[in-house]
Coordinates of C-alpha atoms in Angstrom, one line a residue:
Chain A
M565 CA -71.6 -49.8 48.7
S566 CA -73.9 -51.5 51.2
N567 CA -74.5 -50.1 54.6
G568 CA -72.4 -52.8 56.3
T569 CA -69.4 -52.3 54.2
T570 CA -69.5 -48.5 54.8
R571 CA -69.6 -49.2 58.5
I572 CA -66.6 -51.5 58.4
A573 CA -64.7 -49.0 56.3
G574 CA -65.6 -46.3 58.8
T575 CA -64.4 -48.4 61.7
I576 CA -61.1 -49.2 60.0
I577 CA -60.5 -45.5 59.2
T578 CA -61.5 -44.4 62.8
Y579 CA -59.1 -46.9 64.5
G580 CA -56.4 -46.2 61.9
F581 CA -56.6 -42.5 62.5
V582 CA -56.9 -42.6 66.3
G583 CA -54.2 -45.2 66.5
L584 CA -51.8 -43.2 64.3
M585 CA -52.4 -40.1 66.4
A586 CA -51.8 -42.0 69.6
F587 CA -48.6 -43.5 68.1
L588 CA -47.3 -40.1 67.0
S589 CA -48.1 -38.7 70.5
I590 CA -46.3 -41.4 72.4
F591 CA -43.3 -41.9 70.0
P592 CA -41.1 -39.1 71.3
F593 CA -41.4 -40.5 74.8
V594 CA -40.4 -43.9 73.6
W595 CA -37.5 -42.4 71.6
M596 CA -36.5 -40.5 74.8
L597 CA -36.5 -43.7 76.9
L598 CA -34.7 -45.8 74.4
G599 CA -32.3 -42.9 73.7
A600 CA -31.2 -42.8 77.3
T601 CA -29.9 -46.4 76.9
N602 CA -28.0 -45.8 73.7
S603 CA -24.9 -43.9 72.7
S604 CA -25.3 -40.6 70.9
I605 CA -24.2 -42.1 67.6
D606 CA -26.7 -44.9 67.8
I607 CA -29.5 -42.4 68.7
I608 CA -28.7 -40.3 65.6
K609 CA -28.6 -43.5 63.4
G610 CA -32.1 -44.1 64.6
R611 CA -31.5 -47.3 66.7
M612 CA -34.9 -48.2 68.2
M613 CA -33.7 -50.9 70.5
P614 CA -32.6 -50.8 74.2
G615 CA -28.9 -50.3 74.2
S616 CA -26.2 -50.7 76.8
A617 CA -25.1 -47.1 77.3
L618 CA -27.6 -46.2 80.1
A619 CA -25.0 -46.3 82.9
T620 CA -22.5 -44.3 80.9
N621 CA -25.1 -41.7 80.0
I622 CA -26.2 -41.3 83.6
A623 CA -22.6 -41.1 84.8
T624 CA -21.8 -38.5 82.1
F625 CA -24.9 -36.5 83.0
F626 CA -23.9 -36.5 86.7
T627 CA -20.4 -35.4 86.0
Q628 CA -21.5 -32.6 83.6
V629 CA -24.4 -31.4 85.8
N630 CA -24.8 -30.9 89.5
A631 CA -28.0 -32.9 89.3
P632 CA -29.2 -32.9 92.9
L633 CA -28.7 -29.1 93.1
V634 CA -30.4 -28.4 89.8
F635 CA -33.3 -30.7 90.7
W636 CA -33.6 -29.1 94.1
N637 CA -33.7 -25.6 92.5
S638 CA -36.6 -26.7 90.2
A639 CA -38.4 -28.3 93.1
K640 CA -38.0 -25.3 95.4
I641 CA -39.3 -22.9 92.8
A642 CA -42.2 -25.1 91.7
I643 CA -43.4 -25.9 95.3
L644 CA -43.0 -22.3 96.5
A645 CA -44.8 -20.9 93.5
T646 CA -47.6 -23.5 93.9
V647 CA -48.2 -23.1 97.6
L648 CA -48.2 -19.3 97.4
T649 CA -50.4 -19.2 94.3
L650 CA -52.9 -21.6 95.7
A651 CA -53.1 -19.6 99.0
V652 CA -53.5 -16.2 97.4
S653 CA -55.9 -17.4 94.6
S654 CA -58.2 -19.4 96.8
L655 CA -58.6 -16.5 99.2
A656 CA -59.4 -14.3 96.3
G657 CA -61.8 -16.8 94.7
Y658 CA -63.6 -17.2 98.0
G659 CA -63.7 -13.4 98.5
F660 CA -65.0 -12.7 95.0
E661 CA -67.8 -15.3 95.3
M662 CA -68.8 -14.8 98.9
F663 CA -68.8 -11.0 99.4
R664 CA -71.0 -8.6 97.7
S665 CA -69.8 -5.1 97.4
R666 CA -69.8 -2.1 95.0
H667 CA -67.5 -2.4 92.0
R668 CA -66.8 -6.0 92.8
D669 CA -67.9 -7.2 89.3
R670 CA -66.0 -4.4 87.6
I671 CA -62.8 -5.2 89.4
Y672 CA -63.2 -8.9 88.7
S673 CA -63.7 -8.2 85.0
A674 CA -60.6 -5.9 84.9
M675 CA -58.6 -8.7 86.6
L676 CA -59.7 -11.2 84.1
I677 CA -58.5 -9.0 81.2
T678 CA -55.0 -9.2 82.7
M679 CA -55.0 -12.8 81.5
M680 CA -54.5 -11.5 78.0
I681 CA -51.3 -9.5 78.8
P682 CA -48.5 -11.3 77.1
F683 CA -45.4 -12.0 79.2
A684 CA -43.1 -10.5 76.6
A685 CA -44.6 -7.1 77.4
L686 CA -43.8 -7.5 81.1
M687 CA -40.4 -8.9 81.1
I688 CA -38.3 -5.8 80.7
P689 CA -40.1 -3.8 83.4
L690 CA -40.1 -6.9 85.6
F691 CA -36.3 -7.4 85.0
I692 CA -35.6 -3.8 86.0
M693 CA -37.8 -4.1 89.1
M694 CA -36.0 -7.2 90.2
G695 CA -32.7 -5.5 89.5
K696 CA -33.6 -2.5 91.7
A697 CA -34.8 -4.8 94.5
G698 CA -31.5 -6.6 94.3
L699 CA -33.2 -9.9 93.5
I700 CA -31.6 -10.8 90.2
N701 CA -30.2 -14.4 90.3
T702 CA -32.5 -15.4 93.2
H703 CA -35.3 -17.9 93.2
I704 CA -37.6 -15.3 94.9
A705 CA -37.4 -13.3 91.7
V706 CA -38.6 -16.3 89.7
V707 CA -41.5 -17.0 91.9
L708 CA -42.8 -13.5 92.8
P709 CA -44.4 -12.4 89.5
T710 CA -46.2 -15.8 89.0
I711 CA -48.1 -15.8 92.3
G712 CA -50.9 -13.4 91.3
S713 CA -52.6 -15.4 88.7
A714 CA -56.0 -14.2 87.3
F715 CA -56.6 -17.6 85.8
I716 CA -56.3 -19.5 89.0
V717 CA -58.4 -16.9 90.9
F718 CA -61.0 -17.4 88.1
Y719 CA -60.8 -21.2 88.6
F720 CA -61.3 -20.9 92.3
R721 CA -64.2 -18.6 92.0
Q722 CA -65.9 -20.9 89.5
T723 CA -65.6 -23.9 91.7
T724 CA -66.5 -21.9 94.9
K725 CA -70.0 -21.5 93.3
A726 CA -70.4 -25.2 94.2
F727 CA -69.5 -24.7 97.9
P728 CA -72.6 -25.1 100.0
S729 CA -73.5 -21.8 101.6
E730 CA -75.4 -23.7 104.3
L731 CA -72.1 -24.7 105.7
R732 CA -71.0 -21.1 105.9
D733 CA -74.2 -20.0 107.5
A734 CA -74.1 -22.7 110.1
A735 CA -70.5 -21.8 110.9
K736 CA -71.5 -18.2 111.3
V737 CA -74.2 -19.1 113.7
D738 CA -71.6 -21.1 115.7
G739 CA -69.7 -17.8 116.0
L740 CA -66.8 -18.6 113.6
K741 CA -65.0 -15.7 112.1
E742 CA -64.6 -15.4 108.3
W743 CA -60.9 -16.5 108.3
Q744 CA -61.8 -19.5 110.5
I745 CA -64.6 -20.5 108.1
F746 CA -62.1 -20.3 105.3
L747 CA -59.4 -22.2 107.0
F748 CA -61.3 -24.9 108.8
I749 CA -64.3 -25.4 106.6
Y750 CA -63.7 -24.1 103.0
V751 CA -60.2 -25.5 102.6
P752 CA -61.0 -29.1 103.7
V753 CA -64.2 -29.2 101.7
M754 CA -62.6 -27.9 98.6
R755 CA -59.5 -30.2 98.7
S756 CA -60.2 -31.7 95.2
T757 CA -60.3 -28.2 93.8
Y758 CA -56.9 -27.6 95.4
A759 CA -55.6 -30.8 94.1
A760 CA -56.5 -29.9 90.5
A761 CA -55.1 -26.4 90.9
F762 CA -52.0 -27.8 92.4
I763 CA -51.3 -29.9 89.3
I764 CA -51.9 -27.0 86.9
V765 CA -49.7 -24.5 88.8
F766 CA -47.0 -27.0 89.7
M767 CA -46.6 -28.1 86.0
T768 CA -46.5 -24.5 84.8
A769 CA -43.9 -23.5 87.4
W770 CA -41.8 -26.6 86.9
N771 CA -41.7 -26.1 83.1
N772 CA -41.3 -22.3 83.2
Y773 CA -38.4 -21.3 80.9
L774 CA -38.3 -17.7 79.6
W775 CA -38.4 -15.9 82.9
P776 CA -35.9 -18.1 84.8
L777 CA -33.7 -17.8 81.7
I778 CA -33.6 -14.1 82.1
V779 CA -33.4 -13.9 85.9
L780 CA -31.2 -16.8 86.9
Q781 CA -27.6 -16.2 85.7
S782 CA -25.3 -18.3 87.8
N783 CA -25.1 -22.1 87.4
E784 CA -25.8 -22.6 91.1
Q785 CA -29.3 -21.1 90.7
K786 CA -30.3 -22.8 87.4
T787 CA -33.3 -25.1 87.0
I788 CA -33.4 -28.4 85.2
T789 CA -35.2 -26.8 82.2
L790 CA -32.4 -24.3 81.7
V791 CA -29.8 -27.0 82.1
I792 CA -31.2 -29.4 79.4
S793 CA -31.7 -26.5 77.1
S794 CA -28.0 -25.6 77.4
L795 CA -26.9 -29.3 77.1
A796 CA -28.9 -29.7 73.9
S797 CA -27.6 -26.4 72.4
A798 CA -24.0 -27.6 72.4
Y799 CA -22.5 -27.8 68.9
Y800 CA -22.3 -31.6 69.1
P801 CA -24.9 -32.5 71.7
D802 CA -24.4 -35.9 73.4
Y803 CA -27.9 -37.1 72.8
G804 CA -27.7 -39.9 75.3
V805 CA -26.9 -37.5 78.1
V806 CA -29.6 -35.0 76.8
M807 CA -32.1 -37.9 77.1
V808 CA -31.2 -38.6 80.7
G809 CA -31.8 -34.9 81.3
T810 CA -35.1 -34.8 79.6
I811 CA -36.3 -37.9 81.4
L812 CA -35.4 -36.3 84.8
A813 CA -37.1 -33.0 83.7
T814 CA -40.2 -34.8 82.6
L815 CA -40.5 -37.4 85.4
P816 CA -42.0 -35.2 88.1
T817 CA -44.8 -33.7 85.9
L818 CA -45.4 -37.2 84.4
A819 CA -45.7 -38.7 87.8
V820 CA -48.0 -36.0 89.1
F821 CA -50.1 -36.5 86.0
F822 CA -50.5 -40.2 86.4
F823 CA -51.1 -40.1 90.1
M824 CA -53.7 -37.3 89.9
Q825 CA -55.0 -37.9 86.4
R826 CA -58.6 -37.7 87.5
Q827 CA -58.3 -34.4 89.4
F828 CA -56.3 -33.0 86.5
V829 CA -58.9 -33.7 83.9
Q830 CA -61.6 -32.5 86.2
G831 CA -59.6 -29.4 86.9
M832 CA -59.4 -28.7 83.2
L833 CA -63.2 -29.3 82.9
G834 CA -63.9 -27.1 85.8
S835 CA -62.4 -24.2 84.0
V836 CA -64.7 -24.6 81.0
K837 CA -68.0 -24.5 82.8
Chain B
M721 CA -80.9 -4.9 91.6
A722 CA -80.3 -2.5 94.5
L723 CA -83.0 -4.1 96.5
A724 CA -81.6 -7.6 96.0
R725 CA -78.2 -6.4 97.1
R726 CA -79.4 -4.8 100.3
G727 CA -81.5 -7.8 101.3
G728 CA -80.6 -11.4 101.1
I729 CA -77.0 -11.8 100.0
G730 CA -76.3 -8.2 100.8
R731 CA -75.8 -9.1 104.4
Y732 CA -72.3 -10.3 103.5
Y733 CA -71.3 -6.7 102.6
N734 CA -68.3 -5.9 104.7
V735 CA -64.7 -5.2 104.7
N736 CA -63.7 -8.9 104.9
G737 CA -64.3 -9.4 101.2
W738 CA -61.6 -6.9 100.4
L739 CA -59.2 -8.5 102.8
F740 CA -59.7 -11.8 101.0
V741 CA -59.1 -10.5 97.5
A742 CA -56.4 -7.9 98.5
P743 CA -53.3 -10.1 98.2
A744 CA -54.2 -11.4 94.7
L745 CA -55.2 -7.9 93.5
G746 CA -52.1 -6.4 95.0
L747 CA -49.8 -8.8 93.3
I748 CA -51.6 -8.5 90.0
A749 CA -51.4 -4.7 90.2
L750 CA -47.7 -4.8 91.1
F751 CA -46.5 -7.5 88.7
M752 CA -49.0 -7.0 85.8
I753 CA -50.6 -3.6 85.7
Y754 CA -47.7 -1.5 86.8
P755 CA -45.2 -3.2 84.4
I756 CA -47.6 -3.0 81.4
V757 CA -48.1 0.7 82.0
W758 CA -44.4 1.2 82.5
S759 CA -43.7 -0.6 79.3
L760 CA -46.1 1.7 77.4
W761 CA -44.2 4.7 78.8
M762 CA -40.9 3.0 77.9
S763 CA -42.0 2.5 74.3
F764 CA -41.8 6.3 73.8
Q765 CA -38.2 6.4 75.0
S766 CA -35.0 5.4 73.4
G767 CA -31.4 4.9 74.4
R768 CA -28.9 2.2 75.5
G769 CA -29.8 0.1 78.5
M770 CA -31.1 2.3 81.4
M771 CA -30.0 5.6 79.7
L772 CA -33.5 6.3 78.3
K773 CA -34.7 9.6 76.8
F774 CA -38.1 10.6 75.6
A775 CA -38.2 10.0 71.8
G776 CA -41.8 10.5 70.8
F777 CA -42.8 8.2 68.0
A778 CA -39.3 7.4 66.9
N779 CA -39.6 3.7 68.0
I780 CA -42.8 3.3 66.0
V781 CA -41.2 4.8 62.9
R782 CA -38.3 2.5 63.4
L783 CA -40.6 -0.5 63.4
W784 CA -41.7 0.1 59.8
N785 CA -38.1 0.3 58.6
D786 CA -36.9 -2.7 60.6
P787 CA -36.7 -5.8 58.2
V788 CA -36.1 -8.1 61.2
F789 CA -39.2 -6.9 62.9
I790 CA -41.2 -7.3 59.8
K791 CA -39.8 -10.8 59.5
A792 CA -40.7 -11.7 63.1
L793 CA -44.2 -10.3 62.7
T794 CA -44.8 -12.2 59.5
N795 CA -43.5 -15.4 61.0
T796 CA -45.6 -15.0 64.1
L797 CA -48.7 -14.4 62.0
T798 CA -47.9 -17.3 59.7
Y799 CA -47.7 -19.7 62.7
F800 CA -51.0 -18.4 64.0
V801 CA -52.8 -18.6 60.6
V802 CA -51.6 -22.0 59.7
Q803 CA -51.3 -23.8 63.1
V804 CA -54.3 -22.7 65.1
P805 CA -57.0 -23.9 62.5
I806 CA -55.1 -27.2 61.9
M807 CA -54.9 -27.9 65.6
I808 CA -58.5 -26.9 66.5
L809 CA -59.9 -29.0 63.7
L810 CA -57.7 -32.0 64.6
A811 CA -58.6 -31.7 68.2
L812 CA -62.3 -31.5 67.3
I813 CA -62.2 -34.6 65.1
L814 CA -60.2 -36.6 67.7
A815 CA -62.6 -35.5 70.5
S816 CA -65.7 -36.6 68.6
L817 CA -64.1 -39.9 67.7
L818 CA -63.0 -40.5 71.3
N819 CA -66.3 -39.5 72.6
N820 CA -67.9 -42.6 71.1
P821 CA -68.6 -45.0 73.9
K822 CA -68.4 -48.0 71.6
L823 CA -64.8 -47.2 70.7
V824 CA -62.6 -49.9 72.3
G825 CA -59.6 -48.6 74.2
R826 CA -60.7 -45.0 74.2
G827 CA -59.3 -44.4 77.7
F828 CA -55.9 -45.4 76.4
F829 CA -56.2 -43.3 73.2
R830 CA -57.3 -40.3 75.3
T831 CA -54.4 -40.6 77.7
A832 CA -51.9 -41.2 74.9
I833 CA -53.0 -38.1 72.9
F834 CA -53.1 -36.0 76.0
L835 CA -49.6 -37.1 77.2
P836 CA -47.6 -34.4 75.2
C837 CA -49.2 -31.7 77.4
V838 CA -47.4 -33.0 80.4
T839 CA -43.9 -32.4 79.0
S840 CA -42.2 -29.1 79.3
L841 CA -41.9 -26.9 76.2
V842 CA -38.1 -27.1 76.4
A843 CA -37.9 -30.9 76.9
Y844 CA -40.0 -31.7 73.8
S845 CA -38.3 -29.0 71.7
V846 CA -35.0 -30.7 72.6
L847 CA -36.4 -34.1 71.6
F848 CA -37.8 -32.8 68.3
K849 CA -34.5 -31.2 67.5
G850 CA -32.8 -34.6 67.7
M851 CA -35.6 -36.4 65.9
F852 CA -35.7 -34.0 63.0
A853 CA -31.9 -33.7 62.6
L854 CA -30.6 -34.1 59.0
D855 CA -29.6 -37.7 59.7
G856 CA -32.2 -38.1 62.5
I857 CA -34.9 -40.8 62.9
V858 CA -37.6 -38.9 61.1
N859 CA -35.6 -38.5 57.9
S860 CA -34.3 -42.0 57.9
T861 CA -37.8 -43.4 58.5
L862 CA -39.3 -41.3 55.7
E863 CA -36.5 -42.4 53.4
A864 CA -36.9 -46.1 54.4
I865 CA -40.6 -46.1 53.5
G866 CA -39.9 -44.3 50.2
L867 CA -41.7 -41.0 50.9
I868 CA -38.7 -38.9 50.3
A869 CA -35.6 -39.4 48.1
S870 CA -33.2 -37.3 50.1
P871 CA -33.3 -36.1 53.7
I872 CA -35.3 -32.9 54.5
P873 CA -33.2 -30.1 56.0
W874 CA -35.8 -29.5 58.8
L875 CA -33.5 -27.3 60.9
T876 CA -31.6 -25.4 58.2
H877 CA -34.1 -24.6 55.4
P878 CA -36.4 -21.6 56.0
F879 CA -39.5 -23.3 54.9
W880 CA -38.9 -26.6 56.6
A881 CA -37.8 -24.9 59.8
K882 CA -41.2 -23.1 60.0
T883 CA -42.9 -26.4 59.2
L884 CA -41.1 -28.1 62.0
V885 CA -42.2 -25.4 64.5
I886 CA -45.8 -25.9 63.4
I887 CA -45.5 -29.7 63.7
A888 CA -44.0 -29.3 67.1
I889 CA -46.6 -27.0 68.6
T890 CA -49.4 -29.1 67.0
W891 CA -47.9 -32.2 68.7
R892 CA -47.8 -30.4 72.1
W893 CA -51.2 -28.7 72.2
T894 CA -53.7 -30.8 70.2
G895 CA -54.5 -33.1 73.2
Y896 CA -54.9 -30.1 75.5
N897 CA -57.6 -28.6 73.3
M898 CA -59.2 -32.1 72.8
I899 CA -59.8 -32.4 76.6
F900 CA -61.8 -29.2 76.5
Y901 CA -63.9 -30.5 73.6
L902 CA -64.4 -33.9 75.3
A903 CA -65.6 -32.1 78.4
A904 CA -68.1 -30.0 76.5
M905 CA -69.3 -33.0 74.5
Q906 CA -70.3 -34.8 77.7
N907 CA -72.8 -32.1 78.2
I908 CA -74.5 -32.6 74.8
D909 CA -77.8 -34.5 75.1
K910 CA -77.1 -37.9 73.4
S911 CA -80.7 -38.1 72.1
I912 CA -80.0 -35.3 69.6
Y913 CA -77.5 -37.7 67.9
E914 CA -79.9 -40.6 68.1
V915 CA -82.6 -38.7 66.4
A916 CA -80.2 -37.5 63.7
R917 CA -78.9 -41.0 63.1
I918 CA -82.5 -42.4 62.8
D919 CA -83.3 -39.6 60.3
G920 CA -80.3 -40.8 58.3
V921 CA -78.0 -37.9 58.8
P922 CA -74.5 -39.0 57.9
A923 CA -71.7 -38.9 60.5
W924 CA -69.9 -36.0 58.9
A925 CA -73.1 -33.9 58.7
R926 CA -73.8 -34.7 62.4
F927 CA -70.3 -33.4 63.2
T928 CA -70.7 -30.2 61.2
H929 CA -74.3 -29.5 62.0
I930 CA -74.7 -30.6 65.6
T931 CA -71.3 -31.0 67.3
I932 CA -69.6 -27.8 66.0
P933 CA -72.5 -25.4 66.6
L934 CA -73.1 -26.7 70.1
L935 CA -69.4 -26.5 71.0
K936 CA -69.1 -22.9 69.7
P937 CA -68.4 -21.2 73.1
V938 CA -65.7 -23.8 73.9
I939 CA -64.2 -23.5 70.4
L940 CA -64.1 -19.7 70.9
F941 CA -62.4 -20.2 74.3
T942 CA -59.7 -22.6 73.0
T943 CA -59.2 -20.4 69.9
I944 CA -58.5 -17.4 72.0
I945 CA -56.2 -19.3 74.4
S946 CA -54.3 -20.8 71.4
T947 CA -54.1 -17.4 69.7
I948 CA -52.5 -15.9 72.8
G949 CA -50.2 -18.8 73.1
T950 CA -49.1 -18.7 69.4
I951 CA -48.5 -15.0 69.4
Q952 CA -46.3 -15.4 72.4
L953 CA -44.3 -18.3 71.1
F954 CA -40.8 -18.4 72.5
D955 CA -39.5 -21.6 74.2
E956 CA -39.9 -23.9 71.2
V957 CA -38.3 -21.6 68.6
Y958 CA -35.5 -20.7 71.0
N959 CA -34.7 -24.4 71.6
L960 CA -35.3 -25.8 68.2
T961 CA -33.2 -23.2 66.4
E962 CA -30.5 -22.5 69.1
G963 CA -31.8 -19.1 70.1
K964 CA -30.9 -17.5 66.8
G965 CA -34.4 -17.7 65.3
G966 CA -33.5 -20.2 62.6
P967 CA -31.9 -19.9 59.2
S968 CA -31.9 -16.2 58.2
N969 CA -34.5 -15.4 60.9
A970 CA -37.0 -17.8 59.3
T971 CA -38.4 -18.9 62.6
L972 CA -37.9 -15.7 64.6
T973 CA -40.9 -14.7 66.6
L974 CA -41.8 -11.4 68.2
S975 CA -41.1 -12.7 71.7
L976 CA -37.7 -14.1 70.6
Y977 CA -36.9 -10.7 68.9
I978 CA -37.7 -8.8 72.1
Y979 CA -35.5 -11.2 74.1
N980 CA -32.7 -10.6 71.6
L981 CA -33.2 -6.9 71.7
T982 CA -33.0 -6.8 75.4
F983 CA -30.5 -9.5 76.4
R984 CA -28.5 -10.5 73.4
F985 CA -27.8 -7.4 71.3
M986 CA -26.9 -4.0 72.7
P987 CA -29.8 -3.5 75.0
N988 CA -32.4 -1.1 73.9
F989 CA -35.3 -1.3 76.4
G990 CA -37.3 1.4 74.7
Y991 CA -37.4 -0.2 71.3
A992 CA -37.9 -3.7 72.8
A993 CA -40.9 -2.3 74.8
T994 CA -42.4 -1.0 71.5
V995 CA -42.1 -4.4 69.9
S996 CA -43.7 -5.9 73.0
Y997 CA -46.6 -3.6 72.6
V998 CA -47.1 -5.0 69.1
I999 CA -47.8 -8.3 70.8
V1000 CA -50.3 -6.6 73.2
V1001 CA -52.2 -5.0 70.4
L1002 CA -52.2 -8.2 68.3
V1003 CA -53.5 -10.3 71.2
A1004 CA -56.2 -7.8 71.9
L1005 CA -57.2 -7.3 68.3
L1006 CA -57.3 -11.0 67.5
A1007 CA -59.3 -11.9 70.6
C1008 CA -61.8 -9.1 69.9
L1009 CA -62.0 -10.2 66.3
Q1010 CA -62.7 -13.9 67.2
F1011 CA -65.2 -12.8 69.8
F1012 CA -67.2 -10.6 67.4
A1013 CA -67.0 -13.2 64.6
A1014 CA -68.5 -15.8 66.9
R1015 CA -71.2 -13.4 68.0
E1016 CA -72.1 -12.4 64.4
R1017 CA -72.6 -16.0 63.4
D1018 CA -75.0 -16.4 66.3
R1019 CA -77.5 -14.0 64.8

């Protein structure tokens, strides 16, 4: 085979492979969007055209599910978890990077090891703790154990290395206290780091399933993830309605991703370096 | 060392540092360290619900004679052994193809392949359950193009149910790993590839002899992250197989078994804690193993 033919064959294989992978990645989304417009029977039959059942599906979804409440529950948990995690972790990341002291590195390493602790090993003690504190079936119980995140502390410490120490020194000369430097200089300067961390933590909190499944017991407290899971586990699930639910559950994270794609990718990259 | 600490940066030594890190450390101690130690203590106890009594090694003995546990352990390890290598290799190949600046539309391809990471584990499990139903779109498409003669029982046959779980997690996580590799590839000096190309090194050899060795730290990182993720598998299995763990426990994972032991069957916190420690040991063991394997090869 001549060199030219090999190259053309290589190009065809490359595009074929990458194209197929992209198609397979997107297909479930397309199926979900089309599904929301079709009846359950048409979806099962594999109809891949827009249908006329969208209004019916939405109406059924809203009669079966108290959508505004469920959506609000998810949003409340995700935003609360994100704001608190970002505050606590950025303080710690700043502290670990800026202050030298004995045992600092040892404590930091010990903290990083906690990233390896699987949640399954924590859920029973956590459940009992929440029970004793009278917090079962509350959103606080969902949020509390997620705030202290070694991974996000690590992420903030890594990115703090890029924070110019001249700024800090200048502020000290001007007589600012440490907390003022943090609040009025560090936070504004590091806003893109905060943006990236926001996306990561928000998505994790919005999509969290196992812990809310354990802690949230009444329907009034449930999140959208719990609700679509229970819709889909019916003996004969109404797939059109399930699709409306999955779209609503995916929309916020999808929107966050598309609006903040750049920071998101950079945030992921920041954690490798 | 001591000198450097006292001079220069040492001037920052003060109580402020501890104030900054205290909230994070306090929360981690309260919601990670305390529960994990408690759970170790619990694994030596037995009884119903909160009525626990010290039982020595009874729970560990019970593990060996518990066929459901053995099944969950085998399944979990099967997912790990089959899925992690497939996904890492796939992500590496995709990343190196999409790293080529001459590839038209690579921005689109990257976004498309990354998109699954944005969905929740529950949402996509629910979608996959519909797509892979007996009369679902996957079976009907495979039949239409003549790949299979009769529909595959994805959700009801032990082998196919496991396969479906592997397909599902590969779909969700490949793009995630790909992003890490793409990031690392940006840091590789392009001239290395140029020289190799001029010397007539074929593409595949460039991939195995340049890209993979240079990416080793990142590959190690993603492998450990994926290992931890796979060993903890819960959401997908729970939602694909209606919380039962599939046909005759074929897809049951350790996490799902712990959930069942605690919240579905007659609660036995002590035994459930013991099973959870199997996960702790597995994660630690596999992470160490991968770490040392990567180190050995460096020599």
